[in-house]
PDB file of C-alpha atoms in Angstrom:
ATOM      1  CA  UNK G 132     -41.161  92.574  82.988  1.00 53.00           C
ATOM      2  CA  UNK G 133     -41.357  90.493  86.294  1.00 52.00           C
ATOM      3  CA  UNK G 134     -38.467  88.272  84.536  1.00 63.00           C
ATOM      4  CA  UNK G 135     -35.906  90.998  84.805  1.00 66.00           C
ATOM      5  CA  UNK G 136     -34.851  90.184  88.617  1.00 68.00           C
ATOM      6  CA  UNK G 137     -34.069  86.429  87.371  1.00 74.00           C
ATOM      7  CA  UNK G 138     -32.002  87.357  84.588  1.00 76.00           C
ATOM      8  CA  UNK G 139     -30.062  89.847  87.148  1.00 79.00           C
ATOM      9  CA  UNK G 140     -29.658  86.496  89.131  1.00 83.00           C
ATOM     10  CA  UNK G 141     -27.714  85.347  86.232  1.00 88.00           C
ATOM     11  CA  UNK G 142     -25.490  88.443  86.236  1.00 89.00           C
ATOM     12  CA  UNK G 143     -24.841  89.147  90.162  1.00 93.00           C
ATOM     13  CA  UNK G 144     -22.121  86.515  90.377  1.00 95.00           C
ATOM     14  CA  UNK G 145     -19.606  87.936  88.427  1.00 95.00           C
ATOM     15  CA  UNK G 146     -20.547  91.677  89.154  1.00 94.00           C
ATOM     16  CA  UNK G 147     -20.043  90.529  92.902  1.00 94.00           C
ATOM     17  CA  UNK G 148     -16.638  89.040  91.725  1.00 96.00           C
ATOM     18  CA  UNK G 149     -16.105  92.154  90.153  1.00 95.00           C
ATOM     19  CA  UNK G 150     -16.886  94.537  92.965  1.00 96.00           C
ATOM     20  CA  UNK G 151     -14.276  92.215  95.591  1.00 96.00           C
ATOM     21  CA  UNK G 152     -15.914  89.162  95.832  1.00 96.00           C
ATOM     22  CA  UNK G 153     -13.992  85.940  96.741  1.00 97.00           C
ATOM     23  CA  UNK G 154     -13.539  83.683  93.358  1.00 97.00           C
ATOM     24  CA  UNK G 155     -15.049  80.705  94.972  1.00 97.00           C
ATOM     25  CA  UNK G 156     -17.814  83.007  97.096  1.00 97.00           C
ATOM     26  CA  UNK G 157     -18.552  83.942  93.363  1.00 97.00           C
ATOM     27  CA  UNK G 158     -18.462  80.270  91.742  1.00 97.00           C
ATOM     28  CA  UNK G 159     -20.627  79.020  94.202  1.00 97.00           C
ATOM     29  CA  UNK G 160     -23.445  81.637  93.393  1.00 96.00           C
ATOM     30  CA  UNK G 161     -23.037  81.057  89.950  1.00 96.00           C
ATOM     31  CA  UNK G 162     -23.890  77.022  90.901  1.00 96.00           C
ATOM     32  CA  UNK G 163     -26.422  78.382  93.192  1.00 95.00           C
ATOM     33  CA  UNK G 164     -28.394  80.050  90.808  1.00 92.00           C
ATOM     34  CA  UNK G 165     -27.837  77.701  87.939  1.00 93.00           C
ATOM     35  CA  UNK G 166     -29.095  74.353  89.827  1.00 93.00           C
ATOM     36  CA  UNK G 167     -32.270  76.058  91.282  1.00 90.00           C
ATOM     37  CA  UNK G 168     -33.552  77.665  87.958  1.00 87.00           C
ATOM     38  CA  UNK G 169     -32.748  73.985  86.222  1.00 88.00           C
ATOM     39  CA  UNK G 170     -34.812  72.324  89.024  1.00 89.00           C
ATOM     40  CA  UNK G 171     -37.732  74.405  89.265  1.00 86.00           C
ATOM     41  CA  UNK G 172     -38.270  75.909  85.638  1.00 84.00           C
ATOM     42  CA  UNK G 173     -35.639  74.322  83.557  1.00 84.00           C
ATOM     43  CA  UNK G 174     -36.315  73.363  80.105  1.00 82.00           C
ATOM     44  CA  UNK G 175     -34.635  71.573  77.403  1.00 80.00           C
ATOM     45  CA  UNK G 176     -33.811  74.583  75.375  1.00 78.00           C
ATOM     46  CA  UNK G 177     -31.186  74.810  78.260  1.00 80.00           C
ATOM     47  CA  UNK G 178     -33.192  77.951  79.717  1.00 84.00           C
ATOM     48  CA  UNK G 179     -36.025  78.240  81.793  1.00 80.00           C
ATOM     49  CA  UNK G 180     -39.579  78.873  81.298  1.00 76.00           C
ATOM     50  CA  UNK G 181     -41.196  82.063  81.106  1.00 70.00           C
ATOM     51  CA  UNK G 182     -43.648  83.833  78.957  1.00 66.00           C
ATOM     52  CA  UNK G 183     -43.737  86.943  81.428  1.00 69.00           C
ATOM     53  CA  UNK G 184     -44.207  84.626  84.585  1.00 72.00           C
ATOM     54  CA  UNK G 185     -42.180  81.589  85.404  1.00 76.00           C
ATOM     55  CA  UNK G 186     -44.207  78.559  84.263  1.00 75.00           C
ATOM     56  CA  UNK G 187     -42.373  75.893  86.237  1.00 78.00           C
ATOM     57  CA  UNK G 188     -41.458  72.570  83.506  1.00 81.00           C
ATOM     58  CA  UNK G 189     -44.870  72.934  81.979  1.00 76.00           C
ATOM     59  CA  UNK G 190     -43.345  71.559  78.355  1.00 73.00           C
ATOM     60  CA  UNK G 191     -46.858  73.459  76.584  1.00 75.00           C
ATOM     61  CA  UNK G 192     -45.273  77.089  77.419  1.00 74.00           C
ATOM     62  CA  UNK G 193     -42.534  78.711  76.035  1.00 73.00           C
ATOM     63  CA  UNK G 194     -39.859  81.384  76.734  1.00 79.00           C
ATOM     64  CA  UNK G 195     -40.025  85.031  75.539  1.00 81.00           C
ATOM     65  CA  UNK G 196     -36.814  85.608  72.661  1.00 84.00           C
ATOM     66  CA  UNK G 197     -35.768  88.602  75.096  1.00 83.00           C
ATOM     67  CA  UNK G 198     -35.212  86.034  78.223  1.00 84.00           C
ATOM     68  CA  UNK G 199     -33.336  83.951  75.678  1.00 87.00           C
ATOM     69  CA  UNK G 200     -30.812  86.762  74.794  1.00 88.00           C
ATOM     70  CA  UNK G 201     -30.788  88.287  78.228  1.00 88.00           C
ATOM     71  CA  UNK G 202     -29.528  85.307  79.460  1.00 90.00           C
ATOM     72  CA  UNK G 203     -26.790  84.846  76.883  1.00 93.00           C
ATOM     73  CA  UNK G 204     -25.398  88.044  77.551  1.00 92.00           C
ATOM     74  CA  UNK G 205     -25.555  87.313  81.084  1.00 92.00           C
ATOM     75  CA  UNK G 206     -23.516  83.849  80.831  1.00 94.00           C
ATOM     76  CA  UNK G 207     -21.110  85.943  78.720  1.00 95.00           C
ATOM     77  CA  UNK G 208     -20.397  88.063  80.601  1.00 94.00           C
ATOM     78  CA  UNK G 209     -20.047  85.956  84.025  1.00 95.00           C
ATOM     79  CA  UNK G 210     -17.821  83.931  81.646  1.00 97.00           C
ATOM     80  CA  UNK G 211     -15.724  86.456  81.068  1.00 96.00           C
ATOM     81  CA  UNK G 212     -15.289  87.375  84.466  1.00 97.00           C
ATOM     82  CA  UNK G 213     -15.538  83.757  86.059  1.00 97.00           C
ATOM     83  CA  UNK G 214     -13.715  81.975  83.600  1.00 97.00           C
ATOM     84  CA  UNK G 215     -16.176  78.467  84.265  1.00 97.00           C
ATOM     85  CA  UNK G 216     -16.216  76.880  80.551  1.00 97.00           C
ATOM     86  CA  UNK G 217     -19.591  75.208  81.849  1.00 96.00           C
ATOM     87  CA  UNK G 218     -20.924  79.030  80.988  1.00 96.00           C
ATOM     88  CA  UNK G 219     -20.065  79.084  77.710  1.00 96.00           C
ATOM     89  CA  UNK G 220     -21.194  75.413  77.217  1.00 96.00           C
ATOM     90  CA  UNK G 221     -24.806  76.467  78.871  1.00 94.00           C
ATOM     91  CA  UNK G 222     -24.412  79.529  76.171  1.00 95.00           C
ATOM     92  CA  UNK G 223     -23.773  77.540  72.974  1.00 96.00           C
ATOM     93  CA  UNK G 224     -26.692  75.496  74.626  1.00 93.00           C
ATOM     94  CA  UNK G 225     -28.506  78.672  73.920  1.00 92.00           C
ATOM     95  CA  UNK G 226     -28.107  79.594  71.131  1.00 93.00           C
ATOM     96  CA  UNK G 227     -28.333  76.222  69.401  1.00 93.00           C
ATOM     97  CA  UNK G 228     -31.666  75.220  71.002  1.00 89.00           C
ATOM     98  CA  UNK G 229     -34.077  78.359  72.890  1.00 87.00           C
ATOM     99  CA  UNK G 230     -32.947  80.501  69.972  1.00 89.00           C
ATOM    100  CA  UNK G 231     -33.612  79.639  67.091  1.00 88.00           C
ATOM    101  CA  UNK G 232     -36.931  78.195  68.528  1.00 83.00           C
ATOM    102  CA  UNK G 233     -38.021  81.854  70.003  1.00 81.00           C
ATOM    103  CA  UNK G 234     -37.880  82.788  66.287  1.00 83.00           C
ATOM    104  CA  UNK G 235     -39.410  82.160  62.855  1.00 82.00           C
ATOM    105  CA  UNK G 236     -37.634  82.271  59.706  1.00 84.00           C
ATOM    106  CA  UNK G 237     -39.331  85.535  58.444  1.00 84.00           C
ATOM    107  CA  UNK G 238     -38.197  87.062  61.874  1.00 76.00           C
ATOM    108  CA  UNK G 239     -41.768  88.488  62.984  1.00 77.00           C
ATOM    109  CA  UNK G 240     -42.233  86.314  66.137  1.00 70.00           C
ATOM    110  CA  UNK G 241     -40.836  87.081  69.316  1.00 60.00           C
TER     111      UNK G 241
END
């Protein structure tokens, strides 16, 4: 899946913090990475947009449910390392929103 490098974006702050990283060297990666996916391929499910390619803010394509819950774990765990509430804020987002939308109720749809 050519997403998987992106979604490692989302991760590599806090496993830099974790391997020695400066706190703020690791913050400001975090912001780095945040602002750039919101600018070029964010979406209002508070993700971006991919369907196995990034689809820049095309609002007619979607976002695969394993992007969606990649990225959750990701923000968890750079929360949990980086201590940022705006993490868990983007993560609520999440699961709120991109979701519940990348399902259906009988659970089929992915």
């Amino acid at each position: 899946d050519c997403l998987e490098p992106t979604l490692g974006a989302l991760a590599w702050p806090a496993m830099d913090r974790r391997l020695g990283a400066a706190q703020g060297e690791a913050d400001a990666a975090m912001t780095l990475v945040l602002s750039r996916l919101d600018e070029y391929q964010g979406q209002p499910n508070a993700l971006f947009c991919a369907d196995e390619v990034f689809c820049g803010r095309a609002p007619h394509r979607g976002t695969e449910t394993c992007a969606v819950v990649e990225a959750m774990a990701s923000l968890e765990q750079a929360f949990s390392v980086l201590g940022d509430p705006s993490l868990v804020d983007r993560l609520e987002a999440l699961a709120f929103n991109a979701l519940p939308a990348a399902l259906t109720d009988d659970m089929w749809t992915h």
